[in-house]
Coordinates of C-alpha atoms in Angstrom, one line a residue:
Chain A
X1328 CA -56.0 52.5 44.1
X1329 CA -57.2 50.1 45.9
X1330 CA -60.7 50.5 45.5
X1331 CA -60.2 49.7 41.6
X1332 CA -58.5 46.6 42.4
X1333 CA -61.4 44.0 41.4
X1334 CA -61.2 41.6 44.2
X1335 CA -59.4 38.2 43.1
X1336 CA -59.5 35.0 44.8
X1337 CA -55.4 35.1 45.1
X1338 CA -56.1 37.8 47.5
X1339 CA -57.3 36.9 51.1
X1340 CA -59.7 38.5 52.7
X1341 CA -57.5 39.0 55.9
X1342 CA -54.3 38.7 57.2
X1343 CA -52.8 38.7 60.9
X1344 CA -50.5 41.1 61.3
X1345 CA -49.7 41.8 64.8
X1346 CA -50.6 38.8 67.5
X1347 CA -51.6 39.1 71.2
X1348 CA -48.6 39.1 72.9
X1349 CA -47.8 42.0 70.4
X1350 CA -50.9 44.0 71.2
X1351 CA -51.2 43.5 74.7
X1352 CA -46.8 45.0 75.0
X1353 CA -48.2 48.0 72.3
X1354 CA -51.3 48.5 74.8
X1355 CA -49.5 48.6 77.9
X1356 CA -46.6 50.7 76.6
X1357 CA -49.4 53.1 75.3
X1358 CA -51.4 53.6 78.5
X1359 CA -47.7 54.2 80.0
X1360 CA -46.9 56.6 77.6
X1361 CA -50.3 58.5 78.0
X1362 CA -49.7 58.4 82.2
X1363 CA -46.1 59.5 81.7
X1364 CA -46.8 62.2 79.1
X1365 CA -49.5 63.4 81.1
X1366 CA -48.3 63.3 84.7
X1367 CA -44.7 65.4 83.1
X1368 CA -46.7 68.1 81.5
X1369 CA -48.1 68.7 85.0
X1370 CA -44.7 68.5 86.7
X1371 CA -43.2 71.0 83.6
X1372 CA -45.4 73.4 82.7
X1373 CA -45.9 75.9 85.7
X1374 CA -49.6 77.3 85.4
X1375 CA -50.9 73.3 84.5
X1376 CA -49.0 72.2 87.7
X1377 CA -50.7 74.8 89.9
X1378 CA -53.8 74.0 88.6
X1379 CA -53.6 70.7 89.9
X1380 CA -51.3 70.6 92.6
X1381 CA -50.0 67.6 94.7
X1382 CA -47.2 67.9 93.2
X1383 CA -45.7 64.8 95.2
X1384 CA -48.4 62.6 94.1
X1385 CA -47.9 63.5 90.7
X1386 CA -44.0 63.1 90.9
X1387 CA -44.9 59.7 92.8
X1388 CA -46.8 58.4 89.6
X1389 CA -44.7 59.8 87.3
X1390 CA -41.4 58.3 88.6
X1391 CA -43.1 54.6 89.3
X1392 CA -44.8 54.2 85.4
X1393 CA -41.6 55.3 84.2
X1394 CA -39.7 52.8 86.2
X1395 CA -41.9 50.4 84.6
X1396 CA -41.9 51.2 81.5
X1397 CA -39.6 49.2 80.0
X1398 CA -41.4 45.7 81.8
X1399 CA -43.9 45.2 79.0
X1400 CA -41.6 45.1 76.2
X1401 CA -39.0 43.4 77.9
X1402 CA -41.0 40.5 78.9
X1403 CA -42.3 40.4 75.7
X1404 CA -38.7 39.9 74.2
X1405 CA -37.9 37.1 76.4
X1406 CA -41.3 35.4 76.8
X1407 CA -41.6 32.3 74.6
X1408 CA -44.5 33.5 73.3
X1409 CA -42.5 36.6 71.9
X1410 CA -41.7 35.2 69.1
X1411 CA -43.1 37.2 66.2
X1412 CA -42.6 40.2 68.5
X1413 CA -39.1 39.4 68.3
X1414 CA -39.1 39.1 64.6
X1415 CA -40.8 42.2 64.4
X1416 CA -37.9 44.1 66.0
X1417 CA -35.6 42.1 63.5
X1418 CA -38.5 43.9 60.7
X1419 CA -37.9 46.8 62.4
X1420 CA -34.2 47.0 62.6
X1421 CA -33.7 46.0 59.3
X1422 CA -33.7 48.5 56.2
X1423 CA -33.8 47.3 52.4
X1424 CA -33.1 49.3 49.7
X1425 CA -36.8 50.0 48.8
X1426 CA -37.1 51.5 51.8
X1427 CA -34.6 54.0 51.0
X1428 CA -36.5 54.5 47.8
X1429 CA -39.4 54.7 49.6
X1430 CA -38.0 58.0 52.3
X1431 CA -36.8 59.6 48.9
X1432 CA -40.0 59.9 46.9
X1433 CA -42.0 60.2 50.2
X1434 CA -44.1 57.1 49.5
X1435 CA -45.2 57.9 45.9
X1436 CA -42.9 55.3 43.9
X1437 CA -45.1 52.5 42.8
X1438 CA -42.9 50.4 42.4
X1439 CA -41.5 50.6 45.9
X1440 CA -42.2 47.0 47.3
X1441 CA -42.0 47.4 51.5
X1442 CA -41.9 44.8 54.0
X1443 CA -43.6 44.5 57.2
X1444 CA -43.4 48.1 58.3
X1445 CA -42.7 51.1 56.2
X1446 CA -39.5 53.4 57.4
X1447 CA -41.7 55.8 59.4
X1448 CA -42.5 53.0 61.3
X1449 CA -39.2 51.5 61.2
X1450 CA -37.9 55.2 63.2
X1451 CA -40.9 55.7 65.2
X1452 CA -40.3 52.3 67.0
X1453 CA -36.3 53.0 66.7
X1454 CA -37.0 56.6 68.2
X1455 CA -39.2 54.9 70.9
X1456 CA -36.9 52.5 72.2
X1457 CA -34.0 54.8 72.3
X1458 CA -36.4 57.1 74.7
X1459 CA -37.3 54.5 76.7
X1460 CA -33.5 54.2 77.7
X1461 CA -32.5 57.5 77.5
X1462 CA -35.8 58.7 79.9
X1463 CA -35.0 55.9 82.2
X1464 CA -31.7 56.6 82.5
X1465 CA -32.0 60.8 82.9
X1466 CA -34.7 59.9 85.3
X1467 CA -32.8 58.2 87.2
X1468 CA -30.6 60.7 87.4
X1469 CA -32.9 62.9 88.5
X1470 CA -34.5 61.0 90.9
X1471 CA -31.6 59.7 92.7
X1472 CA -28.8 63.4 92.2
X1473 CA -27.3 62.7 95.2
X1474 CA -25.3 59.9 93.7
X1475 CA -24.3 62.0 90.7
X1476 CA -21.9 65.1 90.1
X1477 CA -23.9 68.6 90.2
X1478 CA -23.3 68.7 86.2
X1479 CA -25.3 65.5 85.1
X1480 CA -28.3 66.2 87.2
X1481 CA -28.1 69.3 84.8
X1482 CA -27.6 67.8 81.9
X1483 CA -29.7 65.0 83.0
X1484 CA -32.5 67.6 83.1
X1485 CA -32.0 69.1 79.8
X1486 CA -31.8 65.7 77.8
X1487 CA -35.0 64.6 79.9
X1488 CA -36.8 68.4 78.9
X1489 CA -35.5 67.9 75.1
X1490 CA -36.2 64.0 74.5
X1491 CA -40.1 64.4 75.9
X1492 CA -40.6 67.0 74.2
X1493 CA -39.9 65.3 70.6
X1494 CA -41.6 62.4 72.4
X1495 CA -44.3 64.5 72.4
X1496 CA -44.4 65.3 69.1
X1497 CA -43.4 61.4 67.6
X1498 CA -46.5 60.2 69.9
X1499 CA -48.9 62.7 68.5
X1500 CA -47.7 61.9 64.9
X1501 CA -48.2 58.2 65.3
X1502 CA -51.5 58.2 66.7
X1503 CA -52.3 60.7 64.1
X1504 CA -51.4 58.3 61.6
X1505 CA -52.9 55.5 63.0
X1506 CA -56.4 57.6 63.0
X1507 CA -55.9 58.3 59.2
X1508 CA -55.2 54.7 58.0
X1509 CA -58.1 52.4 59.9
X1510 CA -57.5 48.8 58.1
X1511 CA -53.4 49.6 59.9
X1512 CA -55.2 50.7 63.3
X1513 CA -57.2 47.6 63.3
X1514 CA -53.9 45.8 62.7
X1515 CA -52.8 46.6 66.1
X1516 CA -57.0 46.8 68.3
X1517 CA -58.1 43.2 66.3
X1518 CA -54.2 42.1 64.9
X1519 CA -55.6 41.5 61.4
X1520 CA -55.6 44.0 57.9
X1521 CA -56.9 43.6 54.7
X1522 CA -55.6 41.5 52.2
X1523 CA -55.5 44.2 49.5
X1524 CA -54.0 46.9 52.6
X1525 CA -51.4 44.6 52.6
X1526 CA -50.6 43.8 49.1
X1527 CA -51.1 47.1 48.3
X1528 CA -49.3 48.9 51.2
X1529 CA -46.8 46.2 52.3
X1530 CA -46.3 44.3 48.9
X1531 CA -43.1 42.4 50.0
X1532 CA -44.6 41.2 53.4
X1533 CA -47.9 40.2 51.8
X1534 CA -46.0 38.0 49.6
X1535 CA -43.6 36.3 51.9
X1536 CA -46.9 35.7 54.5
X1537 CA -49.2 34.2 51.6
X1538 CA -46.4 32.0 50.3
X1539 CA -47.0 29.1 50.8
X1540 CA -50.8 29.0 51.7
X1541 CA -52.0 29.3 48.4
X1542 CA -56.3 29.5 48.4
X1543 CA -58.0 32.3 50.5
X1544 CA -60.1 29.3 52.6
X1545 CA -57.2 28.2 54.2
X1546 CA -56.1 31.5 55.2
X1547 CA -59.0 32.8 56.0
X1548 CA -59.3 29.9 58.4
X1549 CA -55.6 30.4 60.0
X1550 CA -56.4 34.2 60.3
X1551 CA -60.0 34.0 62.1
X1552 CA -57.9 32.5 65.2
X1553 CA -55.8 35.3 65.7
X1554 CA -58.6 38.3 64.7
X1555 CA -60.8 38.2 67.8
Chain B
X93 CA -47.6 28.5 61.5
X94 CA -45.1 27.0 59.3
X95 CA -43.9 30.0 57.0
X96 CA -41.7 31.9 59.6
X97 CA -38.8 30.9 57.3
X98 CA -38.2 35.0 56.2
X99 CA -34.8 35.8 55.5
X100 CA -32.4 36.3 58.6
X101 CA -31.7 39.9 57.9
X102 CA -31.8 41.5 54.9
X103 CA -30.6 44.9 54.1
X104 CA -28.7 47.1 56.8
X105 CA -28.8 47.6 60.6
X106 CA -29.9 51.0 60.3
X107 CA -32.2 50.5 63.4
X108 CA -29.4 49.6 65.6
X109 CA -27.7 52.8 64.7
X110 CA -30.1 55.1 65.1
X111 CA -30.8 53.8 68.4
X112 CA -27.4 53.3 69.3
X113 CA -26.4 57.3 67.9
X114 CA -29.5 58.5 70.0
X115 CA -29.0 56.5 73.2
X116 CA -25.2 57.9 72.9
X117 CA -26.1 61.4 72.5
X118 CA -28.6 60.5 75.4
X119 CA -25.3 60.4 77.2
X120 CA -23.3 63.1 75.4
X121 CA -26.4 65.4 77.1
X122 CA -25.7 64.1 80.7
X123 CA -22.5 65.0 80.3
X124 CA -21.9 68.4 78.7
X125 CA -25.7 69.0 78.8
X126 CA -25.3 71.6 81.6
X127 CA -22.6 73.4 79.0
X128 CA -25.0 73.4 76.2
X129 CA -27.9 74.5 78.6
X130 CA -25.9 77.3 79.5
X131 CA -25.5 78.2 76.3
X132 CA -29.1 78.3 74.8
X133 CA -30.1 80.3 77.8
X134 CA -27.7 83.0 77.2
X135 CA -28.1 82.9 73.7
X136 CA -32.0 81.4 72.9
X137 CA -33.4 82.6 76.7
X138 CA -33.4 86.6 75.5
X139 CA -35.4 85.8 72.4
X140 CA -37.7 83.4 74.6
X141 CA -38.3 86.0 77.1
X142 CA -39.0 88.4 74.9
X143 CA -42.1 86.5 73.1
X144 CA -45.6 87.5 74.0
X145 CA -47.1 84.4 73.0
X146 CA -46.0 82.3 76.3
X147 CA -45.6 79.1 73.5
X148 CA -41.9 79.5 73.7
X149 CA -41.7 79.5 77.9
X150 CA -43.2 75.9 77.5
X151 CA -39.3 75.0 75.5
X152 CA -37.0 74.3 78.3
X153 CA -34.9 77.2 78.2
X154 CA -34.8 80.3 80.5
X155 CA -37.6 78.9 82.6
X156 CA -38.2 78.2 86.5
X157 CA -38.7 75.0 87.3
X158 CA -41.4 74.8 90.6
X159 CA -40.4 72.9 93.3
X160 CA -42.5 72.4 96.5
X161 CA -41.4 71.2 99.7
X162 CA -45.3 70.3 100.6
X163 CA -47.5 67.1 99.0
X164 CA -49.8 70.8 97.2
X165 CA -48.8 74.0 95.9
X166 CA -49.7 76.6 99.6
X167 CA -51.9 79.2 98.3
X168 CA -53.0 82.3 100.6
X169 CA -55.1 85.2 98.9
X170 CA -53.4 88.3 99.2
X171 CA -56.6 89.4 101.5
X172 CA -55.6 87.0 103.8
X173 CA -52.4 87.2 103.4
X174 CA -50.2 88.2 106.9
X175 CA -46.8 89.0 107.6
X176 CA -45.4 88.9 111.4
X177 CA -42.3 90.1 112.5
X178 CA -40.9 89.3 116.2
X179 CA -38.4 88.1 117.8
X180 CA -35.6 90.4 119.3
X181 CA -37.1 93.8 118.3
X182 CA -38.3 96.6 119.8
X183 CA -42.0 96.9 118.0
X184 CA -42.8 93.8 116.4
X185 CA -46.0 94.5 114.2
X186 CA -48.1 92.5 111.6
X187 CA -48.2 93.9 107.9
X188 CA -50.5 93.5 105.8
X189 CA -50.4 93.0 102.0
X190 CA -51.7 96.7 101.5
X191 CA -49.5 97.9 104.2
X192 CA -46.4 96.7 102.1
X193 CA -47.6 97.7 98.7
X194 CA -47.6 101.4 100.2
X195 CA -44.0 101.4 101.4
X196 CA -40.9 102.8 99.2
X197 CA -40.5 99.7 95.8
X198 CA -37.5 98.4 95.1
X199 CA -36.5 97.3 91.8
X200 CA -33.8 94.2 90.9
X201 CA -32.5 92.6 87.9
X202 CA -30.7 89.8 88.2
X203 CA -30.4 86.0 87.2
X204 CA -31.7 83.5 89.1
X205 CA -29.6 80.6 89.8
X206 CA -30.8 77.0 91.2
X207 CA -28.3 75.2 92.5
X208 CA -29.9 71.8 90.9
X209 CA -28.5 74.0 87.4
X210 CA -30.9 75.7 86.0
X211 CA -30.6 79.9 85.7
X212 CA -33.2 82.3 84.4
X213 CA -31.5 85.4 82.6
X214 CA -32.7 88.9 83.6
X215 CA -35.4 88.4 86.1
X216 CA -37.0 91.3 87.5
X217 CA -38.2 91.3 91.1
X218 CA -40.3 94.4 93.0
X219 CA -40.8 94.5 96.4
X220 CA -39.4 96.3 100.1
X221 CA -35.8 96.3 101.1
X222 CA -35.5 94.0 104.0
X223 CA -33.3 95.9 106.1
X224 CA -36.7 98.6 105.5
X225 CA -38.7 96.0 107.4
X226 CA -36.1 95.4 110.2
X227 CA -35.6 98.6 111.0
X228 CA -39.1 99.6 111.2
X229 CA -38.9 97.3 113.8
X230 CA -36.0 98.5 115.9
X231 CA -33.6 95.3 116.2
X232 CA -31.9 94.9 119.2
X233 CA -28.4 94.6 119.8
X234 CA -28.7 91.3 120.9
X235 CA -30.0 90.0 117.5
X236 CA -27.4 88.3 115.2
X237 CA -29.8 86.6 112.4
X238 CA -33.4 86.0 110.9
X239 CA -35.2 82.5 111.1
X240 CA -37.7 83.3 108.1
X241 CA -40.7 80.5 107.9
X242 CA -42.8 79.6 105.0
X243 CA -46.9 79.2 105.3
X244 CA -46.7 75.4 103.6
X245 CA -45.8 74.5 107.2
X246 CA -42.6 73.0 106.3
X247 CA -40.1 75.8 104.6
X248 CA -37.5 77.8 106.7
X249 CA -34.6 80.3 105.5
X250 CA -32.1 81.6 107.6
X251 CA -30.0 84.5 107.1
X252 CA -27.4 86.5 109.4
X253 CA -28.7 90.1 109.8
X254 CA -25.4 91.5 107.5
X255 CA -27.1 89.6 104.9
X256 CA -30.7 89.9 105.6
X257 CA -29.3 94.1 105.3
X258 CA -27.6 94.2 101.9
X259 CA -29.2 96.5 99.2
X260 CA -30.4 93.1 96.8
X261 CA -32.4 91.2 99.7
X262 CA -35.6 91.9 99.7
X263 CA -39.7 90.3 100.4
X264 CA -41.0 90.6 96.9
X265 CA -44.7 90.6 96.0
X266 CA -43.9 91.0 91.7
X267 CA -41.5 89.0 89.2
X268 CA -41.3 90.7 86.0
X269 CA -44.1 92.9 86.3
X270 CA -46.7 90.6 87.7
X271 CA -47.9 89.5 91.1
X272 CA -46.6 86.5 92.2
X273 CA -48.5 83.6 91.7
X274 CA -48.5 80.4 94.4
X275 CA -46.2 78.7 91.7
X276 CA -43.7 81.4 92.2
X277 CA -44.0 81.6 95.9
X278 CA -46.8 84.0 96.1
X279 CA -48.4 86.6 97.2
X280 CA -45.2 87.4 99.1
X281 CA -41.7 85.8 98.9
X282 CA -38.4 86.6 100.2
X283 CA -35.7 87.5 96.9
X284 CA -31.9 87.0 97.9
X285 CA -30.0 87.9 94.9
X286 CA -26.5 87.2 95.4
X287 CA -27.4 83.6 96.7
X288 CA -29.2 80.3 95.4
X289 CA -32.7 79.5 94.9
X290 CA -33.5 78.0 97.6
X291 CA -32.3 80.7 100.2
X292 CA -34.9 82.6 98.8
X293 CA -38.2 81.3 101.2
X294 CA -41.4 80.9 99.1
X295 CA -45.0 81.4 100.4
X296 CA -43.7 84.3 103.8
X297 CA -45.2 83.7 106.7
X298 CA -42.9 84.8 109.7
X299 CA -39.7 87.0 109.9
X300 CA -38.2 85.9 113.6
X301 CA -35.5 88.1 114.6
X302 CA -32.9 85.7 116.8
X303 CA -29.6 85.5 117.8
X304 CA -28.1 82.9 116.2
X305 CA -28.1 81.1 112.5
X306 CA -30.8 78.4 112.7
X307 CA -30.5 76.3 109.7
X308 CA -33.4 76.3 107.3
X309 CA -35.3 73.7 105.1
X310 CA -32.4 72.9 102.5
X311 CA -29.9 73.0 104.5
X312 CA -30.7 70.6 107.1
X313 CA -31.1 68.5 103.2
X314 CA -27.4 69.1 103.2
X315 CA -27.1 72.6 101.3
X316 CA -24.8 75.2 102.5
X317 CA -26.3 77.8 104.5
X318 CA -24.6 81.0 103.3
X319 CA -25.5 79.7 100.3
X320 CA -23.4 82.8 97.3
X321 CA -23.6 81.6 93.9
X322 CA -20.5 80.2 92.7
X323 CA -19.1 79.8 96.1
X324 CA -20.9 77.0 97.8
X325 CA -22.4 74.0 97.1
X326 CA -19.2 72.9 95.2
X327 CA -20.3 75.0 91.9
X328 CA -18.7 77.3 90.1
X329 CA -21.4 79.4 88.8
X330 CA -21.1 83.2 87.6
X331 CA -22.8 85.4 90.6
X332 CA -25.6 86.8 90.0
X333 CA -25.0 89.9 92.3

């Protein structure tokens, strides 16, 4: 455990994980989420929409934050300071053998050595940005039928219904876990963890970000920058 | 920062795939979606309409979907709640919502069919025949059709008086049981069976008895005006009646 782990000088006292590009596209994409999530239960659910009414407003809303939605983490991609964001989604993408490991014994193998994000990270963000396209696109669909045959506004509908509901579900879960696990959360509200989070939760990233910059000062120094 | 030297890519691409398998059956859905819809409903939509909970009529299957013509959901208490009939009739007369509670019920079960896709298995409607209403009246022989107007101030149905007669066609004040809420077009809605959704005029205001087919809401949005399931609007549905 990590509260047994005597604390070394080896082991910094912080270490930036996400920066502020990266925060400020999570952020955005959040608040989007919540509008979008929100302003759809009201247009689905039949006794929440007649509590509020203006329906039109509400579609209005809806249909312009989910146009968008796919801004903040586009621009982050092709900004030039998107570069560790773009990285990330390299992370992200990529799956190594211990992560496998790691999805088998649900986390308990100690001898499981992650990168940067664990695999329940790794789908959440994969699950995410397929929904982003697939809700855009259904959307669209729904928005604009008159371009479309009478069958895709249909099935347009019932892969929009379907995907926000596991949405739903996948957003509820991650903020969940966020809650549980506050060094992680601060990760992404400050953009630095603990050193011992990240040696003991992400073993294989801690080493390849302390390589290199051996002595806590100087990484303390190179983190403090990117913390506040 | 000088350590961003991390390996290109270890390990496999299994982001990419997931994303690409779920974006594909993204499109899989848009495509035969409507086919599979159809399927849960009539397979799924019994169990869902059976469950006293109300959880399961939050999964989209078997459920109406609300549309509105107006920016807010028209509500009228059943107190103050009028309908007028006029037009080319002998006696045209304002009813109540008691008045039509105490005439003869009729009973319906059908499906209910949008022509945007959606169906709702088994619905049950109560109300008064229409052709009850009209004769009350006394139509003249002069009178072809019925311009029916909604109280949102913006909804009109149509319907030629053969129509407007038939047994299913009726103003209904219950759906399965209950009064009809605003959502549902409530207190009092007009309930064409053997046509689409939209035919069937939420929020009744007005009955005009006239003589000639004045097209309604929907149709001047480019919907057919004899609107049968399965037999307009370019769809092949099953009828419903």
């Amino acid at each position: 455990m990590v509260a047994t782990t005597a604390p070394r000088a080896d082991i910094p006292e912080r270490v930036a994980r996400f920066d502020r590009l990266e925060r400020a596209v999570h952020w955005t994409n959040a608040t989007l989420f919540l509008v979008l999530l929100t302003t759809g239960a009201m247009l689905y659910a039949g006794p929440l929409s007649g509590l509020v009414g203006r329906r039109e407003l509400v579609r209005m809303v809806h249909v312009y934050s989910g146009l968008v939605l796919p801004v903040p983490l586009l621009a982050g991609i092709v900004l030039r300071s998107g570069r560790q964001l773009r990285e990330d989604l390299r992370a992200l993408n990529r799956w190594i053998p211990d992560d496998f490991r790691w999805l088998r014994t649900r986390g308990r193998d100690p001898h499981v050595r992650l990168g940067k994000f664990n695999p329940g990270q790794k789908l959440n963000a994969t699950f995410v940005g397929a929904a982003i396209v697939v809700m855009l696109a259904t959307g669209s669909i729904m928005h604009w039928f008159g371009y479309f045959p009478n069958d895709w506004r249909t099935g347009a509908t019932f892969v929009h219904d379907w995907f926000a509901i596991a949405l739903f579900f996948v957003v509820v879960g991650h903020i969940w876990l966020a809650l549980a696990d506050p060094v992680a959360l601060r990760g992404m509200t400050r953009g630095s963890v603990t050193g011992a989070w990240a040696k003991h939760h992400r073993a294989r990233w801690f080493d390849e970000v302390t390589a290199g910059t051996r002595g806590p000062a100087e990484t303390a120094n190179e983190v403090t920058s990117d913390a506040r | 920062m000088a350590q961003t030297v991390r390996e290109p890519g270890p390990g496999t691409p299994v982001g990419r795939r997931v994303f690409l398998g779920l974006v594909g059956a993204g499109a899989a859905g848009i495509l035969w979606g409507a086919k599979a819809n159809d399927f849960l409903e009539r397979t799924v939509g019994k169990l869902v309409s059976k469950d006293g909970t109300g959880l399961s009529s939050l999964l989209p299957i078997g459920r109406f979907r609300i549309y509105t013509v107006t920016g807010d959901l028209p509500s009228r208490s059943k107190a103050a709640w009028r309908l007028k009939l006029h037009g080319l009739v002998d006696q045209p007369y304002v009813l109540t919502y008691e008045d039509l509670r105490a005439m003869p019920p009729l009973h319906v079960t059908r499906d209910f069919q949008c022509v945007t896709g959606w169906r709702v298995h088994s619905v049950g409607w109560t109300g008064v025949r229409l052709g009850d209403l009209l004769d009350r009246a006394g139509v003249q022989p002069s009178a072809r059709a019925l311009r029916l107007t909604s109280f949102d101030g913006e909804y009109t149905e149509s319907l030629t008086l053969e129509q407007a007669r038939r047994a299913d066609v009726m103003i209904a004040y219950q759906l399965d049981g209950s009064d009809l809420s605003s959502e549902h077009g409530g207190p009092v809605r007009l309930y064409v069976a053997p046509m689409y959704g939209y035919k069937s005029l939420k929020w009744l205001d007005t009955i005009e008895v006239v003589d000639k087919v004045i097209p309604g809401y929907w149709e001047q949005q480019g919907y057919d005006v004899d609107g049968w399931v399965g037999k307009s609007n370019g769809r092949d549905d099953r009828p419903t009646s």
